[in-house]
Short mmCIF file of C-alpha atoms and ligand atoms in Angstrom, two decimals:
data_model
loop_
_atom_site.label_atom_id
_atom_site.label_comp_id
_atom_site.label_asym_id
_atom_site.label_seq_id
_atom_site.Cartn_x
_atom_site.Cartn_y
_atom_site.Cartn_z
CA UNK A 1 107.69 115.23 70.16
CA UNK A 2 106.14 111.82 69.72
CA UNK A 3 108.68 109.43 68.18
CA UNK A 4 106.29 106.86 66.81
CA UNK A 5 103.52 107.20 64.23
CA UNK A 6 99.91 106.14 64.62
CA UNK A 7 96.60 106.70 62.97
CA UNK A 8 93.82 108.86 64.44
CA UNK A 9 90.06 108.75 64.11
CA UNK A 10 87.52 110.87 65.83
CA UNK A 11 84.50 108.94 67.06
CA UNK A 12 81.20 110.52 66.01
CA UNK A 13 79.35 108.69 68.76
CA UNK A 14 79.86 105.93 71.33
CA UNK A 15 78.89 103.22 68.83
CA UNK A 16 81.67 104.41 66.56
CA UNK A 17 84.22 104.19 69.36
CA UNK A 18 83.03 100.70 70.34
CA UNK A 19 83.35 99.53 66.76
CA UNK A 20 86.92 100.84 66.57
CA UNK A 21 87.80 99.05 69.84
CA UNK A 22 86.14 95.80 68.74
CA UNK A 23 88.60 95.57 65.84
CA UNK A 24 91.29 94.72 68.44
CA UNK A 25 93.92 96.06 66.06
CA UNK A 26 95.94 98.05 68.57
CA UNK A 27 93.38 100.85 68.80
CA UNK A 28 93.49 102.88 72.00
CA UNK A 29 91.04 105.45 73.32
CA UNK A 30 92.13 109.04 73.80
CA UNK A 31 89.99 111.32 75.97
CA UNK A 32 91.89 114.32 77.38
CA UNK A 33 95.24 112.79 76.41
CA UNK A 34 96.89 114.03 79.59
CA UNK A 35 98.10 110.59 80.63
CA UNK A 36 98.33 109.03 77.20
CA UNK A 37 100.31 111.74 75.33
CA UNK A 38 103.10 111.78 77.97
CA UNK A 39 103.30 107.97 77.58
CA UNK A 40 103.45 108.25 73.78
CA UNK A 41 106.35 110.71 74.06
CA UNK A 42 108.34 108.09 75.97
CA UNK A 43 107.24 105.15 73.79
CA UNK A 44 105.58 103.69 76.89
CA UNK A 45 102.42 103.25 74.83
CA UNK A 46 102.62 102.31 71.15
CA UNK A 47 99.09 102.15 69.78
CA UNK A 48 98.50 101.64 66.06
CA UNK A 49 95.52 103.96 66.16
CA UNK A 50 93.81 106.38 68.51
CA UNK A 51 90.06 106.78 68.67
CA UNK A 52 89.14 110.18 70.12
CA UNK A 53 86.16 110.34 72.49
CA UNK A 54 87.04 113.73 73.98
CA UNK A 55 84.42 115.59 71.97
CA UNK A 56 81.44 113.33 72.65
CA UNK A 57 78.74 115.24 74.48
CA UNK A 58 76.98 111.97 75.33
CA UNK A 59 79.97 111.10 77.55
CA UNK A 60 80.16 114.48 79.27
CA UNK A 61 78.31 116.04 82.14
CA UNK A 62 76.87 115.32 85.56
CA UNK A 63 73.27 114.25 85.95
CA UNK A 64 71.03 113.71 88.94
CA UNK A 65 69.95 110.13 89.54
CA UNK A 66 67.47 110.02 92.42
CA UNK A 67 69.56 110.93 95.49
CA UNK A 68 72.81 110.11 93.69
CA UNK A 69 74.61 111.30 90.58
CA UNK A 70 75.97 110.00 87.30
CA UNK A 71 79.14 111.40 85.76
CA UNK A 72 79.96 110.90 82.08
CA UNK A 73 83.38 109.30 81.64
CA UNK A 74 84.71 112.14 79.46
CA UNK A 75 83.71 114.86 81.93
CA UNK A 76 86.73 117.06 82.62
CA UNK A 77 87.98 117.84 86.11
CA UNK A 78 87.03 121.45 85.37
CA UNK A 79 83.44 120.40 84.74
CA UNK A 80 83.42 118.40 87.98
CA UNK A 81 84.53 121.53 89.86
CA UNK A 82 81.78 123.56 88.23
CA UNK A 83 79.00 121.06 89.02
CA UNK A 84 76.58 122.41 91.63
CA UNK A 85 75.04 118.98 92.07
CA UNK A 86 78.39 117.44 93.01
CA UNK A 87 79.25 120.36 95.30
CA UNK A 88 75.97 119.82 97.12
CA UNK A 89 75.91 116.03 97.32
CA UNK A 90 79.57 115.02 97.20
CA UNK A 91 81.77 117.90 98.35
CA UNK A 92 84.69 115.46 98.50
CA UNK A 93 84.76 115.49 94.66
CA UNK A 94 85.66 119.21 94.57
CA UNK A 95 88.05 118.69 97.48
CA UNK A 96 90.04 116.03 95.62
CA UNK A 97 89.71 117.59 92.16
CA UNK A 98 91.05 121.02 93.07
CA UNK A 99 94.33 119.32 93.99
CA UNK A 100 94.72 117.29 90.78
CA UNK A 101 97.43 118.63 88.47
CA UNK A 102 96.99 122.31 87.71
CA UNK A 103 94.42 124.54 86.02
CA UNK A 104 95.44 123.45 82.52
CA UNK A 105 95.50 119.72 83.41
CA UNK A 106 92.04 120.03 84.99
CA UNK A 107 90.74 121.74 81.83
CA UNK A 108 91.63 118.74 79.68
CA UNK A 109 91.96 115.66 81.91
CA UNK A 110 88.83 113.57 82.34
CA UNK A 111 87.63 111.54 85.29
CA UNK A 112 87.18 108.45 83.10
CA UNK A 113 90.66 108.77 81.61
CA UNK A 114 92.18 109.05 85.06
CA UNK A 115 90.35 105.96 86.34
CA UNK A 116 91.07 103.90 83.22
CA UNK A 117 94.76 104.85 83.44
CA UNK A 118 94.85 103.46 87.03
CA UNK A 119 98.02 105.22 88.14
CA UNK A 120 98.63 103.87 91.64
CA UNK A 121 99.40 107.43 92.85
CA UNK A 122 96.30 109.05 91.31
CA UNK A 123 94.00 110.85 93.73
CA UNK A 124 90.50 110.17 92.42
CA UNK A 125 90.52 106.34 92.77
CA UNK A 126 90.54 106.53 96.58
CA UNK A 127 87.49 108.79 96.51
CA UNK A 128 85.72 106.43 94.10
CA UNK A 129 86.32 103.54 96.50
CA UNK A 130 85.14 105.52 99.51
CA UNK A 131 81.94 106.57 97.70
CA UNK A 132 81.37 103.03 96.38
CA UNK A 133 81.20 104.32 92.80
CA UNK A 134 79.90 101.97 90.12
CA UNK A 135 81.71 102.08 86.78
CA UNK A 136 79.59 101.47 83.70
CA UNK A 137 81.48 99.70 80.91
CA UNK A 138 80.34 99.09 77.36
CA UNK A 139 81.61 97.10 74.43
CA UNK A 140 80.00 95.73 71.29
CA UNK A 141 79.37 92.61 73.35
CA UNK A 142 77.19 94.47 75.86
CA UNK A 143 77.13 96.56 78.98
CA UNK A 144 78.19 95.75 82.53
CA UNK A 145 78.79 97.54 85.78
CA UNK A 146 81.89 97.01 87.89
CA UNK A 147 82.26 98.45 91.38
CA UNK A 148 85.25 100.78 91.76
CA UNK A 149 86.23 98.47 94.62
CA UNK A 150 86.73 95.65 92.08
CA UNK A 151 87.98 97.77 89.17
CA UNK A 152 91.61 98.41 90.10
CA UNK A 153 93.71 95.28 89.72
CA UNK A 154 97.25 96.56 90.00
CA UNK A 155 99.47 99.37 88.76
CA UNK A 156 97.98 100.64 85.46
CA UNK A 157 95.75 97.58 85.37
CA UNK A 158 91.96 97.42 85.59
CA UNK A 159 89.04 95.02 85.14
CA UNK A 160 88.32 96.55 81.70
CA UNK A 161 88.76 94.37 78.64
CA UNK A 162 90.62 95.66 75.57
CA UNK A 163 87.38 96.34 73.69
CA UNK A 164 85.54 98.03 76.55
CA UNK A 165 84.86 101.70 77.01
CA UNK A 166 84.20 103.34 80.36
CA UNK A 167 80.92 105.17 79.81
CA UNK A 168 79.93 106.62 83.16
CA UNK A 169 80.52 106.64 86.87
CA UNK A 170 77.42 106.21 89.04
CA UNK A 171 77.59 107.49 92.59
CA UNK A 172 75.14 106.04 95.09
CA UNK A 173 73.72 108.44 97.69
CA UNK A 174 75.90 109.08 100.73
CA UNK A 175 74.45 108.04 104.08
CA UNK A 176 72.33 111.00 105.28
CA UNK A 177 74.33 113.57 107.21
CA UNK A 178 77.65 111.88 106.44
CA UNK A 179 80.85 113.94 106.48
CA UNK A 180 83.56 113.34 103.89
CA UNK A 181 87.21 114.33 103.49
CA UNK A 182 90.17 113.74 101.21
CA UNK A 183 93.67 114.38 102.56
CA UNK A 184 96.88 113.75 100.67
CA UNK A 185 100.58 114.31 100.89
CA UNK A 186 101.61 115.38 97.42
CA UNK A 187 104.86 114.61 95.66
CA UNK A 188 106.23 118.14 95.46
CA UNK A 189 106.96 118.21 91.71
CA UNK A 190 104.12 116.16 90.22
CA UNK A 191 101.32 116.68 92.72
CA UNK A 192 100.47 112.98 92.65
CA UNK A 193 99.75 111.38 96.04
CA UNK A 194 102.60 109.93 98.08
CA UNK A 195 99.77 108.96 100.37
CA UNK A 196 96.11 109.90 100.04
CA UNK A 197 93.12 109.04 102.25
CA UNK A 198 89.41 109.42 101.56
CA UNK A 199 86.98 109.06 104.46
CA UNK A 200 83.22 108.94 104.89
CA UNK A 201 81.84 109.13 108.43
CA UNK A 202 78.23 109.19 109.59
CA UNK A 203 77.13 109.83 113.13
CA UNK A 204 73.90 109.00 114.80
CA UNK A 205 73.75 111.45 117.70
CA UNK A 206 77.11 111.02 119.41
CA UNK A 207 77.98 107.59 118.04
CA UNK A 208 79.68 106.76 114.75
CA UNK A 209 77.14 104.82 112.67
CA UNK A 210 79.14 104.33 109.46
CA UNK A 211 82.78 104.71 108.47
CA UNK A 212 84.63 104.06 105.21
CA UNK A 213 88.31 104.74 104.59
CA UNK A 214 90.12 104.29 101.27
CA UNK A 215 93.80 104.83 100.50
CA UNK A 216 95.80 105.65 97.39
CA UNK A 217 99.49 106.12 96.59
CA UNK A 218 100.56 103.47 99.09
CA UNK A 219 100.50 100.27 97.10
CA UNK A 220 100.06 99.07 93.52
CA UNK A 221 96.34 99.90 93.68
CA UNK A 222 93.90 101.87 95.84
CA UNK A 223 92.26 99.87 98.63
CA UNK A 224 89.67 99.99 101.40
CA UNK A 225 90.86 99.82 104.99
CA UNK A 226 88.73 97.14 106.64
CA UNK A 227 89.63 98.40 110.12
CA UNK A 228 87.46 101.48 109.43
CA UNK A 229 84.52 99.43 110.74
CA UNK A 230 86.13 99.57 114.17
CA UNK A 231 85.19 103.24 114.43
CA UNK A 232 81.51 102.32 114.26
CA UNK A 233 79.91 102.36 117.71
CA UNK A 234 82.62 104.63 119.16
CA UNK A 235 82.29 108.33 119.97
CA UNK A 236 84.86 109.18 117.29
CA UNK A 237 87.31 110.41 119.92
CA UNK A 238 90.96 110.92 118.95
CA UNK A 239 92.00 107.56 120.50
CA UNK A 240 89.43 105.64 118.47
CA UNK A 241 90.43 107.46 115.27
CA UNK A 242 94.12 106.84 115.97
CA UNK A 243 93.42 103.14 116.48
CA UNK A 244 91.85 102.89 113.00
CA UNK A 245 94.38 105.17 111.29
CA UNK A 246 97.25 103.11 112.68
CA UNK A 247 95.99 100.24 110.51
CA UNK A 248 95.86 102.30 107.29
CA UNK A 249 98.63 100.28 105.67
CA UNK A 250 98.42 97.11 107.74
CA UNK A 251 98.90 93.95 105.68
CA UNK A 252 99.63 96.00 102.56
CA UNK A 253 102.74 95.74 100.42
CA UNK A 254 103.89 99.37 100.58
CA UNK A 255 105.68 100.97 97.62
CA UNK A 256 109.12 102.38 98.09
CA UNK A 257 110.68 104.60 95.42
CA UNK A 258 112.87 107.68 94.96
CA UNK A 259 110.03 109.90 96.20
CA UNK A 260 109.39 108.05 99.44
CA UNK A 261 110.88 104.88 100.95
CA UNK A 262 108.30 102.34 102.11
CA UNK A 263 108.55 103.06 105.84
CA UNK A 264 108.10 106.79 105.28
CA UNK A 265 105.12 106.18 102.98
CA UNK A 266 103.61 103.88 105.61
CA UNK A 267 103.96 106.71 108.14
CA UNK A 268 102.32 109.18 105.75
CA UNK A 269 99.45 106.73 105.22
CA UNK A 270 98.71 106.73 108.94
CA UNK A 271 98.83 110.53 109.19
CA UNK A 272 96.68 111.05 106.07
CA UNK A 273 94.16 108.50 107.35
CA UNK A 274 93.98 110.14 110.78
CA UNK A 275 93.44 113.61 109.32
CA UNK A 276 90.83 112.43 106.81
CA UNK A 277 88.88 110.57 109.49
CA UNK A 278 89.01 113.55 111.85
CA UNK A 279 87.83 115.96 109.16
CA UNK A 280 85.04 113.67 108.00
CA UNK A 281 83.92 113.15 111.60
CA UNK A 282 83.83 116.89 112.33
CA UNK A 283 81.93 117.50 109.08
CA UNK A 284 79.30 114.85 109.79
CA UNK A 285 75.98 115.99 111.24
CA UNK A 286 75.35 115.20 114.90
CA UNK B 1 100.64 109.59 57.26
CA UNK B 2 100.21 113.31 56.76
CA UNK B 3 96.75 114.75 56.47
CA UNK B 4 95.31 118.23 56.14
CA UNK B 5 94.11 119.71 59.39
CA UNK B 6 92.03 122.81 59.46
CA UNK B 7 92.45 124.88 62.60
CA UNK B 8 90.65 127.98 63.74
CA UNK B 9 93.40 130.13 65.23
CA UNK B 10 92.82 133.65 66.52
CA UNK B 11 89.64 133.88 64.50
CA UNK B 12 91.13 132.77 61.16
CA UNK B 13 90.99 129.35 59.52
CA UNK B 14 94.46 127.95 58.93
CA UNK B 15 95.41 124.64 57.36
CA UNK B 16 98.52 122.53 57.73
CA UNK B 17 99.76 119.16 56.47
CA UNK B 18 100.58 117.18 59.59
CA UNK B 19 100.78 113.68 60.97
CA UNK B 20 98.39 112.67 63.76
CA UNK B 21 101.37 112.53 66.14
CA UNK B 22 102.16 116.25 65.62
CA UNK B 23 101.69 118.22 68.82
CA UNK B 24 99.63 121.38 68.64
CA UNK B 25 102.54 123.40 70.07
CA UNK B 26 104.79 122.34 67.21
CA UNK B 27 102.18 122.95 64.52
CA UNK B 28 101.46 126.45 65.84
CA UNK B 29 105.15 127.33 65.88
CA UNK B 30 106.57 125.44 62.90
CA UNK B 31 103.68 125.29 60.44
CA UNK B 32 101.69 128.41 61.30
CA UNK B 33 104.61 130.63 62.33
CA UNK B 34 102.97 131.56 65.61
CA UNK B 35 106.13 131.45 67.70
CA UNK B 36 104.66 133.35 70.64
CA UNK B 37 103.65 129.97 72.06
CA UNK B 38 106.82 128.68 73.72
CA UNK B 39 108.00 125.17 74.43
CA UNK B 40 109.86 124.90 77.71
CA UNK B 41 109.73 121.28 78.81
CA UNK B 42 107.62 119.31 76.31
CA UNK B 43 106.52 117.21 79.30
CA UNK B 44 103.30 118.97 80.48
CA UNK B 45 105.00 120.67 83.40
CA UNK B 46 106.04 124.26 82.69
CA UNK B 47 103.00 125.82 81.00
CA UNK B 48 105.06 127.92 78.54
CA UNK B 49 103.00 126.37 75.72
CA UNK B 50 99.60 127.33 77.18
CA UNK B 51 96.96 128.44 74.67
CA UNK B 52 93.19 128.75 74.93
CA UNK B 53 91.05 125.98 73.48
CA UNK B 54 87.43 127.17 73.39
CA UNK B 55 88.37 129.69 76.06
CA UNK B 56 90.07 127.25 78.40
CA UNK B 57 93.80 127.24 79.09
CA UNK B 58 95.47 124.08 77.79
CA UNK B 59 99.11 122.98 77.51
CA UNK B 60 99.52 122.70 73.74
CA UNK B 61 102.48 120.33 74.09
CA UNK B 62 100.00 117.84 75.54
CA UNK B 63 97.45 118.02 72.77
CA UNK B 64 97.61 116.66 69.25
CA UNK B 65 96.87 119.17 66.50
CA UNK B 66 94.24 116.76 65.15
CA UNK B 67 92.45 116.92 68.53
CA UNK B 68 92.09 120.68 68.09
CA UNK B 69 90.19 120.51 64.81
CA UNK B 70 86.80 122.15 65.25
CA UNK B 71 87.92 124.11 68.33
CA UNK B 72 88.57 127.84 68.67
CA UNK B 73 92.27 128.27 69.41
CA UNK B 74 93.63 131.50 70.84
CA UNK B 75 97.36 132.14 71.14
CA UNK B 76 99.19 135.11 72.64
CA UNK B 77 99.24 136.68 69.16
CA UNK B 78 95.43 136.78 69.22
CA UNK B 79 94.99 138.83 72.40
CA UNK B 80 95.69 142.38 71.25
CA UNK B 81 92.84 144.11 69.42
CA UNK B 82 93.47 146.79 66.78
CA UNK B 83 97.00 147.25 68.00
CA UNK B 84 95.94 147.72 71.62
CA UNK B 85 97.47 145.34 74.10
CA UNK B 86 95.12 143.15 76.13
CA UNK B 87 94.83 144.44 79.73
CA UNK B 88 96.92 141.47 80.89
CA UNK B 89 99.69 142.24 78.38
CA UNK B 90 99.58 145.90 79.40
CA UNK B 91 99.73 144.99 83.10
CA UNK B 92 102.66 142.58 82.64
CA UNK B 93 104.48 145.44 80.97
CA UNK B 94 103.58 148.05 83.55
CA UNK B 95 104.20 145.88 86.61
CA UNK B 96 107.25 144.29 85.01
CA UNK B 97 105.76 140.81 85.47
CA UNK B 98 108.67 139.22 83.68
CA UNK B 99 112.42 139.13 83.37
CA UNK B 100 113.53 136.99 80.41
CA UNK B 101 109.94 136.72 79.18
CA UNK B 102 110.06 133.04 78.26
CA UNK B 103 107.17 132.07 80.54
CA UNK B 104 105.12 135.19 79.80
CA UNK B 105 102.88 134.06 76.91
CA UNK B 106 101.80 130.93 78.79
CA UNK B 107 101.41 132.85 82.02
CA UNK B 108 99.15 135.38 80.34
CA UNK B 109 97.00 132.75 78.60
CA UNK B 110 96.39 130.97 81.91
CA UNK B 111 95.53 134.30 83.51
CA UNK B 112 92.99 135.01 80.75
CA UNK B 113 91.19 131.78 81.71
CA UNK B 114 91.42 132.60 85.43
CA UNK B 115 89.99 136.12 85.02
CA UNK B 116 87.14 134.81 82.86
CA UNK B 117 86.14 132.56 85.77
CA UNK B 118 86.94 134.92 88.63
CA UNK B 119 87.01 138.68 88.05
CA UNK B 120 88.50 139.48 91.44
CA UNK B 121 90.86 136.69 92.50
CA UNK B 122 92.77 136.85 95.77
CA UNK B 123 96.52 136.49 95.78
CA UNK B 124 96.07 132.88 96.91
CA UNK B 125 93.68 132.14 94.08
CA UNK B 126 96.09 133.63 91.56
CA UNK B 127 98.97 131.55 92.88
CA UNK B 128 96.82 128.39 92.75
CA UNK B 129 95.78 129.19 89.17
CA UNK B 130 99.34 129.64 87.89
CA UNK B 131 100.59 126.48 89.61
CA UNK B 132 101.09 124.92 86.16
CA UNK B 133 103.17 127.83 84.84
CA UNK B 134 106.79 127.93 85.89
CA UNK B 135 108.78 131.12 85.96
CA UNK B 136 112.49 130.64 86.54
CA UNK B 137 113.31 134.36 86.80
CA UNK B 138 110.89 136.58 88.66
CA UNK B 139 109.93 134.82 91.88
CA UNK B 140 106.29 135.36 90.79
CA UNK B 141 105.76 138.51 92.87
CA UNK B 142 105.31 140.88 89.96
CA UNK B 143 103.38 138.30 87.98
CA UNK B 144 100.79 138.20 90.75
CA UNK B 145 100.77 142.01 90.89
CA UNK B 146 100.28 142.19 87.11
CA UNK B 147 97.33 139.78 87.19
CA UNK B 148 95.76 141.73 90.05
CA UNK B 149 96.19 144.99 88.13
CA UNK B 150 94.70 143.51 84.95
CA UNK B 151 91.77 142.13 86.94
CA UNK B 152 91.08 145.63 88.24
CA UNK B 153 91.27 147.11 84.73
CA UNK B 154 88.91 144.46 83.39
CA UNK B 155 86.47 145.12 86.22
CA UNK B 156 86.56 148.77 85.24
CA UNK B 157 88.09 149.79 88.54
CA UNK B 158 91.06 152.11 88.90
CA UNK B 159 94.13 149.89 88.85
CA UNK B 160 95.46 149.19 92.32
CA UNK B 161 98.66 151.00 93.29
CA UNK B 162 101.81 149.10 92.51
CA UNK B 163 102.31 146.51 95.21
CA UNK B 164 106.01 146.44 94.60
C1 FAD C 301 101.20 117.76 84.61
C2 FAD C 301 100.22 116.73 85.10
C3 FAD C 301 99.95 116.66 86.46
C4 FAD C 301 99.06 115.71 86.95
N1 FAD C 301 98.81 115.67 88.28
C5 FAD C 301 97.95 114.74 88.78
C6 FAD C 301 97.66 114.68 90.17
O1 FAD C 301 98.14 115.49 90.97
N2 FAD C 301 96.82 113.71 90.61
C7 FAD C 301 96.23 112.83 89.74
O2 FAD C 301 95.48 112.00 90.19
N3 FAD C 301 96.47 112.87 88.44
C8 FAD C 301 97.32 113.80 87.93
N4 FAD C 301 97.54 113.86 86.58
C9 FAD C 301 96.93 112.87 85.73
C10 FAD C 301 95.59 113.30 85.24
O3 FAD C 301 94.67 113.18 86.28
C11 FAD C 301 95.26 112.35 84.11
O4 FAD C 301 96.12 112.69 83.06
C12 FAD C 301 93.90 112.45 83.56
O5 FAD C 301 92.92 112.23 84.49
C13 FAD C 301 93.70 111.40 82.52
O6 FAD C 301 92.54 111.71 81.81
P1 FAD C 301 92.62 111.93 80.26
O7 FAD C 301 91.25 112.20 79.83
O8 FAD C 301 93.65 112.94 79.95
O9 FAD C 301 93.07 110.48 79.78
P2 FAD C 301 93.86 110.01 78.46
O10 FAD C 301 95.27 110.42 78.56
O11 FAD C 301 93.10 110.40 77.25
O12 FAD C 301 93.74 108.42 78.64
C14 FAD C 301 94.40 107.76 79.70
C15 FAD C 301 94.21 106.25 79.54
O13 FAD C 301 92.86 105.88 79.75
C16 FAD C 301 92.29 105.31 78.59
N5 FAD C 301 90.93 105.88 78.51
C17 FAD C 301 90.60 107.20 78.53
N6 FAD C 301 89.26 107.35 78.57
C18 FAD C 301 88.74 106.10 78.56
C19 FAD C 301 87.41 105.59 78.59
N7 FAD C 301 86.34 106.40 78.68
N8 FAD C 301 87.24 104.24 78.55
C20 FAD C 301 88.31 103.42 78.51
N9 FAD C 301 89.59 103.83 78.49
C21 FAD C 301 89.81 105.16 78.52
C22 FAD C 301 93.21 105.69 77.45
O14 FAD C 301 93.18 104.70 76.44
C23 FAD C 301 94.55 105.72 78.15
O15 FAD C 301 95.06 104.44 78.29
C24 FAD C 301 98.43 114.80 86.06
C25 FAD C 301 98.71 114.87 84.69
C26 FAD C 301 99.59 115.83 84.20
C27 FAD C 301 99.87 115.88 82.74
S1 FES C 302 106.18 122.94 77.01
FE1 FES C 302 104.16 122.36 77.43
S2 FES C 302 104.11 122.34 79.57
FE2 FES C 302 106.20 122.79 79.17
S1 FES C 303 110.49 135.70 83.10
FE1 FES C 303 112.03 134.23 82.70
S2 FES C 303 110.96 132.40 83.06
FE2 FES C 303 109.55 133.85 83.70
#
């Protein structure tokens, strides 16, 4: 049951939704509703009005953009899993998505809703950072693109303004032959990440030529591990990987809560990072 | 404020006077008298409230009735045809895929979605698919057996021998 009342309008197109948001009258977007409705039940969100974008075909689907891809913000996790283009170009998307929630949650939850919600324990944000995704935002004032790496500003806080709508997620091409991996330790009941690591590794013959590592679940926002660069130029041997993984939570204020105290979460970060780097390395082409 | 919503449920158009905050699960049960859809947790966890929205399994406690306007909704009451149980209903009966039966409608609706995607799921795939459906009685063993048996029936194969 939702204790508080609100109004509801269904947007007929993106322009409609932008107009509703521009009113700045306490209107909130609803896409799949799988983060928002739970909040409404607990009075943690109290919008005056919801504008529904869940039915807008113009916000759904995956399209090819040169060697990359563009994902509509209201594309469900289910649709991501069924995309052949993503499976071919970004297998890490299916790897992370198959572990999000359950079958029913994936049928309704959208990638844009998950990113806009910015739960610090959500899985997808780490992958977006690792892939250097670009988030396309629109409002009545205009359109702008914000890198995923700049988008997350704290727990449940993003670079989006109140009147902005996330339209699409643009994925640049991966370095040729790169291997990718997402590894997480899930909170047993919710499935959210206690610690999650997304890695991209490219080799050039026997030497690592590129390495990106992003973490989620550890702190108030997902982040890139700068030390990942230290794998470049090495042979990707276990020692070199361990050296980078050991720094997965270095200099970060680590969350501690009933699910995992900070020192345990820090330990999980290192293990998740090590496993993700190893998998990505093995999957990269020699 | 209440408004009239028009819902397509099990092939028929039904209307109800509801507020935007009304959850689909409540409207199905309280306004449309379709009490086969159960409410176990009301917090998106247990899956007892699962229905099909345009063929896809969705937790109806986590959807507003107004969001469902224009969609095809199928509840457990809509599965049997001409008095014949759906192969999944038949298999849950035959394999005794239940004890108290509270989770059963949601379990079956999720399985309908699974079998539409994958006509021959492995045990592992079945267990992954019903991750969002909690059963507090059976230990899941016979539920998995029932879904496997229904999959075989739907494929037109002879049902596998009882695993249990
Ligand atoms: C039982 C359950 C288990 C879950 N498990 C996991 C898990 O294991 N890992 C994980 O990462 N997540 C998990 N989730 C969260 C799930 O991933 C999110 O609920 C989902 O991605 C949010 O998408 P949505 O479309 O439902 O968003 P909504 O609930 O519709 O919206 C969420 C927020 O984003 C805003 N919003 C939505 N779309 C846009 C847009 N296009 N532009 C601007 N703002 C927008 C809304 O205003 C709202 O504030 C779980 C959820 C449930 C219910
Ligand atoms: S009642 Fe909907 S998931 Fe439990
Ligand atoms: S049979 Fe009782 S909860 Fe499943």
